[in-house]
XYZ file of C-alpha atoms in Angstrom:
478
model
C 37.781 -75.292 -23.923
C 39.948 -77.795 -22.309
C 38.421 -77.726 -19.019
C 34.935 -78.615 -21.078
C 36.433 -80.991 -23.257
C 37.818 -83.124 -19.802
C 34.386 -82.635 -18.457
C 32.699 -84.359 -21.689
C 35.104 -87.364 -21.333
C 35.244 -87.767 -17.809
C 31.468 -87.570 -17.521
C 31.429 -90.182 -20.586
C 33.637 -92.352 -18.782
C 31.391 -92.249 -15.256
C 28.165 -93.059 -17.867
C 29.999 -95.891 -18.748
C 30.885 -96.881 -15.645
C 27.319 -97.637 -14.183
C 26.426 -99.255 -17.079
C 29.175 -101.651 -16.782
C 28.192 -101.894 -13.363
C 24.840 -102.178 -13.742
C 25.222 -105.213 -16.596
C 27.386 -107.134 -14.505
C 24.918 -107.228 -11.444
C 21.984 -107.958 -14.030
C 23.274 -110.323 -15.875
C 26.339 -112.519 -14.289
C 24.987 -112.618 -11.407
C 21.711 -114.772 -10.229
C 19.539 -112.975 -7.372
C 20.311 -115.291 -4.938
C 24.353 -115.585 -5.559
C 27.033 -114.224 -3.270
C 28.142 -111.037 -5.083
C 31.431 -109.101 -4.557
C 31.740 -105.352 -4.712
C 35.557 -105.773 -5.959
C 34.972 -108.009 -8.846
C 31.697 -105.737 -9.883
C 34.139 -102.302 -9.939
C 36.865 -104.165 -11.799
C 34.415 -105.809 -14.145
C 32.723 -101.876 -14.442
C 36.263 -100.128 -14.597
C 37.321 -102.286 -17.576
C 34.234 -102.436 -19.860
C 34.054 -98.044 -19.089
C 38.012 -97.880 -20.146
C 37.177 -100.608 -23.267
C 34.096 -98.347 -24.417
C 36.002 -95.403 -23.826
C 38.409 -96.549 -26.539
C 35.782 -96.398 -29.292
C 34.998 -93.012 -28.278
C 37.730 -91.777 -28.300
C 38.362 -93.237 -32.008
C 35.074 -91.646 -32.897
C 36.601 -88.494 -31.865
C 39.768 -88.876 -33.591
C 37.681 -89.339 -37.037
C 35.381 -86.402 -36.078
C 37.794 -84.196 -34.514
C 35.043 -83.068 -32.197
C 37.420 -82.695 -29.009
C 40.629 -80.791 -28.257
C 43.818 -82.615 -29.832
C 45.872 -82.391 -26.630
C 42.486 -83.721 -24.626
C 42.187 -86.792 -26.749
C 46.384 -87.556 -26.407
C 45.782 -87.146 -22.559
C 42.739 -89.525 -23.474
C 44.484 -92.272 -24.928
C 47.273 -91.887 -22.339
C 45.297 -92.609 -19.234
C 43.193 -94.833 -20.658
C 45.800 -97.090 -21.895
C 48.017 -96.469 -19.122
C 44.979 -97.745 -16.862
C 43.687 -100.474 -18.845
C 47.162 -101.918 -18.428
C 47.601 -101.888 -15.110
C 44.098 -103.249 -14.604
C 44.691 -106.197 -16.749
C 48.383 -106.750 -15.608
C 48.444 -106.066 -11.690
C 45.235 -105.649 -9.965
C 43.121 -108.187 -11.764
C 45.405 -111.048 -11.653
C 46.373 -110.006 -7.771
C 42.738 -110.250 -7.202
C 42.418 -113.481 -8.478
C 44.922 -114.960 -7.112
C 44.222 -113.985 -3.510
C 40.566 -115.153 -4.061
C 41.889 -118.582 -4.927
C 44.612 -118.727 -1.805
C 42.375 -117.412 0.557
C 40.733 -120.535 0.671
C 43.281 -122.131 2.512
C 44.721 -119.246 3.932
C 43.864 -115.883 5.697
C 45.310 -112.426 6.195
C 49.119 -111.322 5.383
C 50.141 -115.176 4.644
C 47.394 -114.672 2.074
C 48.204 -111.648 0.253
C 52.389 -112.499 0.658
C 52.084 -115.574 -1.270
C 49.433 -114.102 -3.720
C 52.645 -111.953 -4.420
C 54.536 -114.101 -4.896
C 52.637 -116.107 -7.423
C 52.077 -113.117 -9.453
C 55.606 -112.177 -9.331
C 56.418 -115.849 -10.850
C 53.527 -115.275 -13.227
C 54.553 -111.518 -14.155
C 58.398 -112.976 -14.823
C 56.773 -115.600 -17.043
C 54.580 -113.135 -19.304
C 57.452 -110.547 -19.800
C 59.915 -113.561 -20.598
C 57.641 -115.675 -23.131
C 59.372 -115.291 -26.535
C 56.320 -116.158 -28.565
C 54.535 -113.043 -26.467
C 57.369 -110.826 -27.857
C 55.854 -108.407 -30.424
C 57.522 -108.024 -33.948
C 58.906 -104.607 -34.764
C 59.190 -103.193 -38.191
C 62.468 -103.331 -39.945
C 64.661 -100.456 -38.821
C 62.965 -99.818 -35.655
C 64.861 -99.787 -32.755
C 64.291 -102.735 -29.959
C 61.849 -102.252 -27.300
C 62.685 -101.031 -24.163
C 62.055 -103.909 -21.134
C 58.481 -103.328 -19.751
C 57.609 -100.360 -22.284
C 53.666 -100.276 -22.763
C 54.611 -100.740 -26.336
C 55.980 -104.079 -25.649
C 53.309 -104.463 -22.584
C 50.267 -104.002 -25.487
C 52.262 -106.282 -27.842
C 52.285 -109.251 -25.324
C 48.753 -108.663 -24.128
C 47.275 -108.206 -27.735
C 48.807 -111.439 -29.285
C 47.315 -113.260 -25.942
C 44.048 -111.350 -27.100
C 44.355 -112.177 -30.439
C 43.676 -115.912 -29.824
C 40.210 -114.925 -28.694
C 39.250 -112.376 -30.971
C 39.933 -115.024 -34.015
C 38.274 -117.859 -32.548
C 35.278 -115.707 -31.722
C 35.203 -113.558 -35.045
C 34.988 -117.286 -36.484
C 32.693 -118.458 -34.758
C 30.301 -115.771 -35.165
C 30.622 -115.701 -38.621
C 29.531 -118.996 -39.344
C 26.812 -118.856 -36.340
C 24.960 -116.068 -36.964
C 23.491 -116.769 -40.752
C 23.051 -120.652 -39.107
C 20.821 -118.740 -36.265
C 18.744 -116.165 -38.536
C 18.141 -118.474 -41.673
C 14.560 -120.548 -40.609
C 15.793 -123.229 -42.912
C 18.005 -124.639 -39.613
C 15.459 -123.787 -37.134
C 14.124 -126.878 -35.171
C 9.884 -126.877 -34.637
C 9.253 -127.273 -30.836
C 5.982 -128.330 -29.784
C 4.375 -127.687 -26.261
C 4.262 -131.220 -25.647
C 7.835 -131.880 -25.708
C 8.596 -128.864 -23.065
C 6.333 -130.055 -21.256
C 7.381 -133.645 -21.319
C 10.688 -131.837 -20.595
C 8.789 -130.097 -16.962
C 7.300 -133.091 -15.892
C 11.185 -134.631 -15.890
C 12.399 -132.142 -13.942
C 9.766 -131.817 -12.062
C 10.039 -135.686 -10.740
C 13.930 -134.653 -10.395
C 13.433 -132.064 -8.110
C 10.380 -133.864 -5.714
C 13.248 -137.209 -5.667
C 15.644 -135.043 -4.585
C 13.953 -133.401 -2.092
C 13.181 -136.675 -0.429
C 16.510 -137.477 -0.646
C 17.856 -134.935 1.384
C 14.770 -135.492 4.268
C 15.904 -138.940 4.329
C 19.593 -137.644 4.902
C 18.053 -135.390 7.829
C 16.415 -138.303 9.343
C 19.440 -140.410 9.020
C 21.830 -137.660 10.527
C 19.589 -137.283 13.649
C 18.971 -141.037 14.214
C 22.945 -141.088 13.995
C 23.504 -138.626 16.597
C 20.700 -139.986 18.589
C 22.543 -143.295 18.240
C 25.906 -141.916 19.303
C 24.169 -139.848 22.836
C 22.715 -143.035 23.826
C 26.502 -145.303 23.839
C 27.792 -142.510 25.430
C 25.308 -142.626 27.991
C 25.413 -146.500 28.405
C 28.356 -147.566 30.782
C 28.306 -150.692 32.292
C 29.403 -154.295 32.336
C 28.152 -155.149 28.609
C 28.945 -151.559 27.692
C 32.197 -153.017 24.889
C 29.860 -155.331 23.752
C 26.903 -153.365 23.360
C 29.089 -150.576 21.544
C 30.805 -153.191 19.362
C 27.023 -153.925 18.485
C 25.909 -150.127 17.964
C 28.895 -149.694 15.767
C 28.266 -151.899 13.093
C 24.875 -149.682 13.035
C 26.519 -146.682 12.837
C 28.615 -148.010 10.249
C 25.545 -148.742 8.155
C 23.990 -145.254 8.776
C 27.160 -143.896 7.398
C 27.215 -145.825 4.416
C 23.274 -145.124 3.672
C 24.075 -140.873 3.548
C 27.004 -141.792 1.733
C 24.759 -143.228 -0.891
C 22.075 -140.648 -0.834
C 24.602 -137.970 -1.086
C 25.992 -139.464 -4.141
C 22.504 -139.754 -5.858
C 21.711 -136.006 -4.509
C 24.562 -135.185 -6.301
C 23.476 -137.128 -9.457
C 20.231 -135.587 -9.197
C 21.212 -132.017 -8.193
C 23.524 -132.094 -11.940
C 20.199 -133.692 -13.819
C 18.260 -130.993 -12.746
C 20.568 -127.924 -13.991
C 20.720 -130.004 -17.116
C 17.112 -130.497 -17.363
C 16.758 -126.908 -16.603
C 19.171 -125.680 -19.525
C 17.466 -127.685 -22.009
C 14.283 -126.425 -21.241
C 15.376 -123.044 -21.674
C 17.257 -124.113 -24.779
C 13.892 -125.338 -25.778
C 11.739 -122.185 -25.219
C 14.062 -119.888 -27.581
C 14.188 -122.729 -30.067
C 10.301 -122.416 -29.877
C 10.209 -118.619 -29.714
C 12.873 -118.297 -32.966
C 10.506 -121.200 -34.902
C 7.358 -118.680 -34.058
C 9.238 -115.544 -34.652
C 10.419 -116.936 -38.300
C 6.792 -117.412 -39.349
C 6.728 -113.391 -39.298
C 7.839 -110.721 -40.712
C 10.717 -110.116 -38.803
C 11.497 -113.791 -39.259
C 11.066 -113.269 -42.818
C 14.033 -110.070 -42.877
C 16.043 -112.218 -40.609
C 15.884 -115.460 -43.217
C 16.934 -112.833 -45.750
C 20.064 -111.564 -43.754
C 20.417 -115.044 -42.768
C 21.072 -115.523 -47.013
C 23.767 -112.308 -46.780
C 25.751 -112.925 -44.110
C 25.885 -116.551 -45.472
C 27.476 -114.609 -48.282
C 29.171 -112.811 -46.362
C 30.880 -115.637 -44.779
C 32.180 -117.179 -47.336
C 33.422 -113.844 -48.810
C 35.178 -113.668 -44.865
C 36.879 -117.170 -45.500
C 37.752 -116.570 -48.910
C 39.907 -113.312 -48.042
C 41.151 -114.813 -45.420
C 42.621 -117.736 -47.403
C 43.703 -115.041 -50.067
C 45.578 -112.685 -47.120
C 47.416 -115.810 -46.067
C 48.600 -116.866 -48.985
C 49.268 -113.712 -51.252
C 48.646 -111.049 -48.442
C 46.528 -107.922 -47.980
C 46.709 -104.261 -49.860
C 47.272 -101.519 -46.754
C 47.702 -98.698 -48.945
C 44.779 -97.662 -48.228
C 41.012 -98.717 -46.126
C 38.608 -100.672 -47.235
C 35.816 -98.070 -46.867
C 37.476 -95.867 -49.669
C 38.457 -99.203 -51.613
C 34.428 -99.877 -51.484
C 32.899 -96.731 -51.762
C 35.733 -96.041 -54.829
C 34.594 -99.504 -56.274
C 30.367 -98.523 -55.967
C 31.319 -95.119 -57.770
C 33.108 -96.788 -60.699
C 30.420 -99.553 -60.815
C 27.514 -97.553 -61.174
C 28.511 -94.266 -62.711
C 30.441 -95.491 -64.921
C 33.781 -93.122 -64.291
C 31.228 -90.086 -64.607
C 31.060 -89.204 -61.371
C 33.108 -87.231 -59.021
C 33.452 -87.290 -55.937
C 36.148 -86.331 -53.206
C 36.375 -90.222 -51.829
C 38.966 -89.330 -49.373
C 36.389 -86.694 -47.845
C 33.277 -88.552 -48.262
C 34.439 -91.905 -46.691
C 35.952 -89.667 -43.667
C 31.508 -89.803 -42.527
C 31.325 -93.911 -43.870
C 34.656 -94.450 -41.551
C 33.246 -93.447 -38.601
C 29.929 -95.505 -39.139
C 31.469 -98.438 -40.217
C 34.223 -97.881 -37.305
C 31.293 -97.732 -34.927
C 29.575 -100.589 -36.411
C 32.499 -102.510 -36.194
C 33.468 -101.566 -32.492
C 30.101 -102.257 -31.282
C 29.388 -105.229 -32.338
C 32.343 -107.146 -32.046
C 31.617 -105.664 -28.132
C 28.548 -106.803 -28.346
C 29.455 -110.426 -29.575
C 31.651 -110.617 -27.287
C 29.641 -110.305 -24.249
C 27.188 -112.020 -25.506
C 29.438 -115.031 -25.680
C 30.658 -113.998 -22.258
C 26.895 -114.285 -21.016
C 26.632 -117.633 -22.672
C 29.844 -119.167 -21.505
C 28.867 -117.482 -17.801
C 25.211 -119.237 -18.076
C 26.629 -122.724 -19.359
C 28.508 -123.060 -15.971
C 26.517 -121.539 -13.534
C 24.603 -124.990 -12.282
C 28.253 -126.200 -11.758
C 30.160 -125.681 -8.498
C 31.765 -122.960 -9.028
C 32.486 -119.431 -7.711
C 30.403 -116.673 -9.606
C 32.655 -114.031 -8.413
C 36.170 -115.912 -10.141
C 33.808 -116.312 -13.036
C 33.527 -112.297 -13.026
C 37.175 -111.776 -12.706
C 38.327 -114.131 -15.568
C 36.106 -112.887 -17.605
C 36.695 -109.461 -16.840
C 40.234 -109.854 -17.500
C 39.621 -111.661 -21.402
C 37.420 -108.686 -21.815
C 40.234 -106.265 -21.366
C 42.615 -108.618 -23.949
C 39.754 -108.715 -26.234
C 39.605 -104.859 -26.354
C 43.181 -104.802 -26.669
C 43.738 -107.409 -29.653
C 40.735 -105.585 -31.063
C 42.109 -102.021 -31.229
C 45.540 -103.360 -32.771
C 43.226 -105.020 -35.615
C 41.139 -102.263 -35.782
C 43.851 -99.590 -36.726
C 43.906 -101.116 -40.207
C 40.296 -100.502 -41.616
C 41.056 -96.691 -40.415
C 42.265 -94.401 -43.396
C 45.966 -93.266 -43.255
C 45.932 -89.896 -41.275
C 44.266 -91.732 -38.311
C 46.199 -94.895 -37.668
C 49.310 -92.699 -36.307
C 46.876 -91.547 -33.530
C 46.540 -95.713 -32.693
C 50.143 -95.610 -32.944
C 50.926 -93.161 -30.277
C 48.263 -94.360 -28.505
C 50.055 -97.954 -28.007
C 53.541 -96.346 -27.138
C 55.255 -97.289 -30.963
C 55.172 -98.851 -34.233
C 54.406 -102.560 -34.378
C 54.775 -105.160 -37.161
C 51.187 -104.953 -37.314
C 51.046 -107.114 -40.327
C 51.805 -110.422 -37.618
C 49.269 -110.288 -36.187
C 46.768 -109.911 -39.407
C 48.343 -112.941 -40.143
C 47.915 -114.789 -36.936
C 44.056 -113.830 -37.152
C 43.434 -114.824 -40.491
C 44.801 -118.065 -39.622
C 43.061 -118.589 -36.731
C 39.784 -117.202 -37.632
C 40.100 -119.621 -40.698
C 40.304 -122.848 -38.589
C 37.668 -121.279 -36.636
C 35.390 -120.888 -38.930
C 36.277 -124.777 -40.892
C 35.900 -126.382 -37.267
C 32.454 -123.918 -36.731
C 31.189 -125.298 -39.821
C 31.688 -129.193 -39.204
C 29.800 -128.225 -35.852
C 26.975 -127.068 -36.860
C 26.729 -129.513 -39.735
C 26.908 -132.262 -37.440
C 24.238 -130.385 -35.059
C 22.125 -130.381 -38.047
C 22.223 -133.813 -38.961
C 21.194 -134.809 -35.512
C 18.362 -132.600 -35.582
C 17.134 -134.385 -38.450
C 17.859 -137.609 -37.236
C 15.825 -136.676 -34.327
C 13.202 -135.412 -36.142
C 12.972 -138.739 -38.163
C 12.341 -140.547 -34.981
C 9.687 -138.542 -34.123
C 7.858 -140.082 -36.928
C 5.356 -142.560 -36.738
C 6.542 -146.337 -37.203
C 3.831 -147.762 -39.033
C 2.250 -146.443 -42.101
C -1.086 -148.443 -43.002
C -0.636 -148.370 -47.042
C -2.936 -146.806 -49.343
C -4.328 -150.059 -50.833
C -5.029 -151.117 -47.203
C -7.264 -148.010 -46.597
C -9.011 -148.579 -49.525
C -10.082 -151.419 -48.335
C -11.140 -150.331 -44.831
């Protein structure tokens, strides 16, 4: 049974694997960028030991595998989630960076070093340091208990600011009311720009060829001249060189100026094709269903906010999860007290789907907003493959910060499994607190955004309008 049960979970965990593997090389990568096989694996390693997570919660609520195959589970998972995040991926980094001034051992023996200093810095940061309950007993130095606490408030940070951020965005996206009309003219208005971008710049750079090789043609010839005038001559050439160099000088600068117009051209035209699509898509039915969960999770949102506000300020009930708090509530609400029903048991099956609803999507989000952030810089001059490992490595803090969050909405006979998991017992209620607060501030900032963003949008749409208006008394007249 064991020996079946390891089987299930390690073929689970290969499944996952290519998939991570197979998203990265999709999607962070362009087809003609430079793409590295070590940043790919760590990248597929992390999001296979982050998914693995969730399973193994799902198993925990199910109790669908052997107890002493989901302890050795959680174990090695955490265990090697750890050591991704703390050792290899930073390492990696690091010697990416230095090896662009240095090479071989030098390389890796100061990449050492700076993750030594580094290392010494993360273990020694008092504000890392997790709380303990009262009457626990003080972490031991470098204990994965105090090694998740440290990398989960770090994690925290992100999961707040995106949790906030996606709560406000996503009934802003779906509702129609906010989504801007695009007409063909104005992408292609849009092309034509670019286009005359992209022909400019071309000539640019054949003028720079031309330049270069009447430079070097200029330079073979004073070398070849040696005679009487041959000072004066080159003191004459010179000043011609001179000018050359100052002419590529120039172009370069305005190939450069060009070369960042047209990646921002290019976003905004793609920015302007989904704002199409969504305006055509909200004229259906689907838009239609969308505009109506657009109206929910606006709800929703301010239901988010309000709790959060309340948690801060008079805390949160953790006697028990909210699944049973709701599904107790629905009972009462429409029965009337006349039905029974064995909560406890019944919200065991709602746990594990709102658990995996949960799990996913906050995933989800978060790559998502990985994708995003990853597109938004990709015309810049930057490496794609320290792109990769950074956001590998908030990926793994994000599925940290997550599972230390998550251990709350589980019911009471689960959360010791989390517990274990992590190495100890944290003052879990911190960090509910840090997130509410952040998530809050979030969410205020996220909605000044996009109410700002809106007002433009109807400021521009205003000067689309036409200037002049002949009255109505003149047309009569006409």
């Amino acid at each position: 049974m064991i020996v079946f049960d390891l089987t299930v979970l390690v073929t689970s965990f290969v499944a996952l694997l290519i998939a991570g593997w197979l998203f990265v090389t999709k999607s962070l990568y362009s087809p003609k960028e430079r793409r590295s096989i070590v940043a790919t694996a760590m990248f597929a390693l992390i999001f296979a030991f982050s998914a693995m997570i969730l399973e193994l919660i799902v198993c925990e609520v199910t109790d669908s595998l052997d107890i002493r195959t989901r302890k050795m589970g959680w174990k090695v998972d955490m265990v090697m989630l750890l050591g991704l995040l703390l050792v290899v991926l930073p390492f990696s980094h690091i010697l990416m960076l230095v090896q662009r001034k240095l090479s071989g051992f030098k390389a890796v023996l100061i990449s050492g070093v700076i993750l030594s200093g580094l290392s010494l810095l993360f273990w020694n940061s008092t504000w890392l340091a997790p709380a303990l309950p009262a009457g626990a007993k003080d972490l031991s130095k470098y204990s994965m208990l105090e090694a998740v606490g440290r990398v989960g408030a770090l994690g925290l940070v992100l999961v707040s600011v995106l949790s906030g951020y996606g709560t406000v965005s996503v009934p802003f996206s779906y509702i129609s009311l906010f989504i801007r009309p695009v007409e063909v003219g104005e992408i292609s208005a849009m092309e034509s720009q670019l286009q005359q971008a992209t022909v400019s710049k071309k000539q640019k750079i054949s003028k720079v060829e031309e330049l270069q090789e009447e430079l070097r043609m200029k330079r073979a010839n004073d070398d070849v001249k040696a005679n009487f005038f041959s000072k004066f001559v080159t003191a004459i050439s010179s000043v011609g060189v001179r000018r050359i160099l100052q002419d590529i000088t120039n172009l370069e600068v305005e190939i450069s100026s060009l070369s960042s117009l047209e990646s921002a051209l290019q976003a905004d035209i793609v920015d302007l094709r989904k704002q199409r699509y969504k305006a055509q898509i909200s004229r259906t039915m689907r838009g239609h269903v969308q505009n109506l969960l657009g109206y929910i999770l606006s709800i929703y949102c301010i239901y988010r906010m309000f709790a959060s506000s309340k948690a801060l300020v008079v805390g949160e009930d953790t006697s028990s999860d909210p699944v049973s708090k709701t599904l107790a509530f629905i009972l009462r609400f429409f029965s009337g007290g006349s039905l029974r029903l064995d909560v406890q048991a019944f919200s065991q099956y709602l746990t594990l789907a709102f658990v995996g609803f949960i799990s996913i999507t906050s995933l989800r989000g978060f790559i998502m907003h990985m994708q995003s952030f990853f597109s938004f810089f990709r015309g810049a001059r930057t490496s794609s493959v320290g792109f990769v490992l950074f956001l590998t490595e908030l990926l793994g803090f994000y599925t940290i910060s997550t599972l230390l969050l998550l251990r709350r909405q589980l019911p009471e006979q689960y959360r010791a499994t989390v517990t274990d998991a992590i190495g100890g017992d944290l003052e879990f209620d911190s960090y509910h607190r840090g997130f509410h607060a952040i998530f809050l501030l979030t969410a205020i900032v996220s909605l000044g955004m996009f109410w700002q963003q809106i007002s433009r949008r109807k400021a521009e749409a205003m000067d689309r309008l036409p200037s002049y208006i002949i009255p109505s008394d003149t047309k009569m007249k006409l």
